[in-house]
Coordinates of C-alpha atoms and ligand atoms in Angstrom, one line a residue:
M30 CA 107.1 97.2 130.7
S31 CA 109.1 94.9 128.3
R32 CA 111.4 96.7 125.8
D33 CA 110.8 96.3 122.1
T34 CA 113.8 94.6 120.6
I35 CA 111.9 92.7 117.9
Y36 CA 113.9 94.1 114.9
S37 CA 117.2 94.7 116.7
I38 CA 119.1 91.8 115.1
P39 CA 119.6 91.4 111.3
L40 CA 116.9 89.2 109.8
T41 CA 117.5 87.2 106.5
K42 CA 113.9 87.9 105.5
V43 CA 111.7 90.4 107.1
G44 CA 108.1 89.0 107.1
D45 CA 104.9 91.1 107.2
F46 CA 104.2 92.6 110.6
E47 CA 101.7 90.6 112.8
F48 CA 100.0 91.5 116.1
D49 CA 101.2 88.2 117.7
D50 CA 102.4 87.2 121.1
D51 CA 105.9 88.7 120.6
V52 CA 104.4 92.1 119.7
V53 CA 101.9 91.9 122.5
R54 CA 104.7 91.4 125.1
V55 CA 106.4 94.7 124.1
F56 CA 103.4 96.6 122.6
P57 CA 103.1 99.5 125.1
D58 CA 106.8 100.3 124.7
M59 CA 106.7 99.8 120.9
I60 CA 103.8 102.2 120.4
A61 CA 105.1 104.9 122.8
R62 CA 108.5 104.9 121.1
S63 CA 107.1 104.7 117.6
V64 CA 104.1 107.1 117.5
P65 CA 104.9 110.8 118.2
G66 CA 102.0 112.1 120.3
Y67 CA 100.6 108.8 121.3
A68 CA 100.3 109.9 125.0
S69 CA 98.5 113.1 123.9
M70 CA 96.0 111.1 121.8
L71 CA 95.2 109.0 124.8
S72 CA 94.9 111.9 127.1
V73 CA 92.4 113.6 124.8
I74 CA 90.4 110.4 124.4
E75 CA 90.0 110.4 128.2
Q76 CA 88.9 114.0 128.1
L77 CA 86.4 113.3 125.3
A78 CA 84.9 110.5 127.3
A79 CA 84.1 112.8 130.1
R80 CA 82.3 115.2 127.8
F81 CA 80.6 113.0 125.3
V82 CA 79.8 109.6 126.8
R83 CA 76.2 109.7 127.9
P84 CA 74.3 107.4 130.3
G85 CA 72.9 104.3 128.6
T86 CA 75.0 104.8 125.4
A87 CA 77.8 102.7 123.9
V88 CA 81.5 103.4 123.3
W89 CA 83.2 101.5 120.5
D90 CA 87.0 101.2 120.7
L91 CA 87.8 99.6 117.3
G92 CA 91.3 98.1 117.1
C93 CA 91.6 98.4 120.9
S94 CA 94.9 96.5 121.2
L95 CA 95.6 96.3 125.0
G96 CA 92.8 98.7 125.8
A97 CA 94.9 101.7 126.5
A98 CA 92.0 103.9 125.4
T99 CA 89.3 101.6 126.8
R100 CA 90.8 101.7 130.2
L101 CA 90.9 105.5 130.3
I102 CA 87.4 105.9 128.8
R103 CA 86.0 103.5 131.4
R104 CA 87.1 105.8 134.2
R105 CA 85.3 108.8 132.8
S106 CA 82.0 107.2 131.6
P107 CA 78.7 106.9 133.4
Q108 CA 78.2 103.6 135.1
S109 CA 75.3 102.8 132.7
A110 CA 77.4 103.1 129.6
V111 CA 79.1 100.1 128.0
I112 CA 82.4 100.0 126.1
H113 CA 82.7 97.5 123.2
A114 CA 86.5 96.9 122.8
V115 CA 87.1 95.2 119.5
D116 CA 90.3 93.7 118.0
N117 CA 91.0 90.9 115.6
S118 CA 94.3 89.8 117.2
P119 CA 93.7 86.8 119.5
A120 CA 97.0 87.7 121.3
M121 CA 95.9 91.3 122.0
I122 CA 92.4 90.2 123.1
S123 CA 93.7 87.5 125.5
R124 CA 96.1 89.9 127.2
L125 CA 93.4 92.6 127.4
K126 CA 91.1 90.2 129.1
T127 CA 93.8 89.5 131.7
L128 CA 94.5 93.2 132.2
L129 CA 90.8 93.9 132.8
S130 CA 90.3 91.0 135.1
E131 CA 93.3 92.2 137.2
S132 CA 92.0 95.8 137.4
T133 CA 90.4 97.0 140.6
E134 CA 89.5 100.4 139.2
P135 CA 85.8 101.2 139.2
G136 CA 84.1 102.0 135.9
C137 CA 81.4 101.1 133.4
A138 CA 81.1 97.6 131.8
V139 CA 83.5 96.6 129.1
Q140 CA 82.6 94.0 126.5
V141 CA 85.8 92.6 124.9
I142 CA 85.2 91.3 121.4
E143 CA 87.6 89.3 119.3
S144 CA 86.5 90.2 115.8
D145 CA 87.4 92.0 112.6
L146 CA 85.9 95.4 113.1
R147 CA 84.2 95.1 109.7
S148 CA 82.0 92.4 111.2
V149 CA 80.7 94.4 114.1
Q150 CA 77.7 96.7 113.8
V151 CA 78.4 100.0 115.7
E152 CA 75.2 101.2 117.3
N153 CA 73.9 103.6 120.0
A154 CA 77.4 105.2 120.0
S155 CA 78.2 108.4 121.8
L156 CA 82.0 107.9 121.3
V157 CA 83.8 105.8 118.7
V158 CA 87.6 105.5 118.8
L159 CA 89.7 104.4 115.8
N160 CA 93.1 105.2 117.3
L161 CA 95.7 104.1 114.7
T162 CA 93.5 101.3 113.3
L163 CA 91.9 102.4 110.1
Q164 CA 95.4 102.6 108.6
F165 CA 95.5 98.7 108.6
L166 CA 92.3 98.3 106.6
P167 CA 92.2 98.2 102.8
P168 CA 91.8 101.8 101.5
A169 CA 89.0 100.7 99.2
E170 CA 86.9 99.7 102.2
R171 CA 87.5 102.7 104.4
S172 CA 84.6 104.8 103.2
A173 CA 82.1 102.0 103.8
I174 CA 83.5 101.5 107.3
I175 CA 83.3 105.1 108.2
A176 CA 79.8 105.4 106.8
S177 CA 78.6 102.5 108.8
I178 CA 80.2 103.9 112.0
A179 CA 78.5 107.3 111.3
R180 CA 75.1 105.5 110.9
G181 CA 75.6 103.9 114.3
T182 CA 76.5 107.1 116.0
L183 CA 73.9 109.2 117.9
P184 CA 73.4 112.8 117.0
G185 CA 76.1 114.8 118.9
G186 CA 78.2 111.6 119.3
V187 CA 81.8 111.7 118.2
L188 CA 84.4 109.7 116.3
L189 CA 88.1 110.1 117.2
L190 CA 90.3 109.1 114.3
S191 CA 94.1 109.0 114.7
E192 CA 96.2 107.9 111.7
K193 CA 99.7 107.8 110.3
I194 CA 99.3 110.2 107.3
C195 CA 101.1 110.8 104.0
F196 CA 101.6 114.0 101.9
D197 CA 101.0 114.8 98.3
D198 CA 104.1 117.1 98.2
P199 CA 107.2 115.0 97.9
G200 CA 109.3 117.4 99.9
Q201 CA 106.9 117.4 102.8
Q202 CA 106.6 113.6 102.6
S203 CA 110.4 113.0 102.9
L204 CA 110.9 115.7 105.6
M205 CA 108.1 114.2 107.8
T206 CA 109.4 110.7 107.2
E207 CA 112.9 111.8 108.3
L208 CA 111.6 113.6 111.3
H209 CA 109.6 110.5 112.3
H210 CA 112.8 108.4 112.0
D211 CA 114.7 111.0 114.1
F212 CA 112.0 110.6 116.7
K213 CA 112.4 106.9 116.7
R214 CA 116.2 107.2 117.0
A215 CA 115.8 109.7 119.9
H216 CA 113.7 107.0 121.6
G217 CA 116.5 104.4 121.3
Y218 CA 115.7 102.6 118.0
S219 CA 118.7 101.8 115.8
D220 CA 118.9 102.4 112.0
L221 CA 118.6 98.6 111.6
E222 CA 115.5 98.5 113.7
I223 CA 113.9 101.4 111.9
A224 CA 114.7 99.9 108.4
Q225 CA 113.5 96.4 109.3
K226 CA 110.2 97.6 111.0
R227 CA 109.6 99.8 107.9
S228 CA 109.8 96.9 105.5
A229 CA 107.7 94.7 107.8
I230 CA 104.9 97.2 108.0
E231 CA 104.9 98.8 104.5
N232 CA 102.4 96.3 103.1
R233 CA 100.2 96.4 106.2
L234 CA 99.9 100.1 107.0
I235 CA 98.7 102.3 104.2
P236 CA 98.6 105.9 105.1
E237 CA 96.4 108.5 103.3
T238 CA 96.5 112.3 103.3
L239 CA 94.8 114.3 106.0
E240 CA 92.6 115.9 103.4
T241 CA 91.4 112.4 102.3
H242 CA 90.4 111.5 105.8
V243 CA 88.6 114.9 106.4
Q244 CA 86.7 114.6 103.1
R245 CA 85.6 111.0 103.9
L246 CA 84.3 112.0 107.3
R247 CA 82.3 114.9 105.8
D248 CA 80.9 112.6 103.1
A249 CA 79.8 110.2 105.8
G250 CA 77.6 112.9 107.3
Y251 CA 79.7 114.2 110.3
S252 CA 78.6 117.8 110.8
T253 CA 81.9 119.1 112.3
V254 CA 85.2 117.6 111.3
T255 CA 88.3 119.1 112.9
P256 CA 91.9 117.9 112.9
W257 CA 93.0 118.7 116.5
F258 CA 96.5 117.2 116.5
Q259 CA 99.5 116.6 114.2
C260 CA 103.0 115.6 115.0
F261 CA 105.1 114.9 111.8
N262 CA 103.3 112.2 109.9
F263 CA 100.7 111.3 112.6
A264 CA 97.4 113.2 113.0
S265 CA 94.2 112.9 114.9
I266 CA 90.8 114.2 113.9
L267 CA 87.6 114.8 115.8
A268 CA 84.3 114.3 114.0
V269 CA 81.0 115.2 115.5
R270 CA 77.8 113.5 114.2
Ligands
GEK317 C1 95.7 102.1 121.2 N1 94.0 101.6 119.5 O1 96.5 101.6 122.0 N2 89.7 94.5 112.9 C2 90.0 94.7 114.2 N3 91.2 95.1 114.7 C3 92.2 95.3 113.8 C4 92.0 95.1 112.4 C5 90.7 94.7 112.0 N4 90.4 94.5 110.7 N5 93.1 95.4 111.8 C6 94.0 95.7 112.7 N6 93.5 95.6 113.9 C7 95.2 101.2 120.1 C8 96.4 101.0 119.1 S1 97.2 99.3 117.0 C9 98.2 100.6 116.3 C10 95.9 100.3 117.8 C11 99.5 100.2 115.9 C12 94.1 95.9 115.2 C13 95.4 95.2 115.5 O2 95.2 93.9 115.9 C14 96.0 96.2 116.5 O3 95.8 95.7 117.8 C15 95.4 97.5 116.3 O4 94.4 97.3 115.3 C16 96.3 98.6 115.8 O5 95.1 103.2 121.3 O6 100.0 99.1 116.2 O7 100.2 101.1 115.1

């Protein structure tokens, strides 16, 4: 796995973060060293697939990147299920197609779709995964996106939503931000890398509070909405239709 050194040298101007070829090359290392609890999120997604994906239904992995979740779900799903793996980054999709074509693991069908997730119609879903993706969509559009996903989800189907979150309380916000930065330092990022990545991503990734996410899921018609994981300013919620 290639090591992420993208922000290790001083840049005269830090541009907005893009999911391009440079990021794709280091993505597994970048996300593992940047998101506290990423491995736990994936492991629970695999567990959910075993429980919730039913024969003949669809799984939607929206913002699938390199298919870390898709590849785990595939293992645990019935052969007659189909996974729709959606991402709007051509670089991510191209690499995912290569990874899947090289895989010899048995599993259900995977349809890889290069598209903005707002242009796909989720349907027949027993499991929908938004693992660290909604945070990149404009906040004003998030309720419509979640409502549309809920309409395409079968009764008893689930949505797994993981997000970077923020806090109303300024003390909590600054403590969680500092603890997240400590996490990144402990995983080998320098202060320069942390600062430059922060300015690259601040216009692209807009966190909301956990309460905002929970309320939106309830409003969309999910019957049970339960945060199941939080580490510092990252959280994951399970919502049952
Ligand atoms: C994982 N889920 O490894 N439509 C489709 N994809 C999008 C959109 C959009 N509008 N906006 C952003 N993306 C993955 C990790 S990464 C999280 C998800 C991160 C895609 C974007 O191209 C990228 O691949 C992904 O969402 C977010 O479990 O990098 O912090």
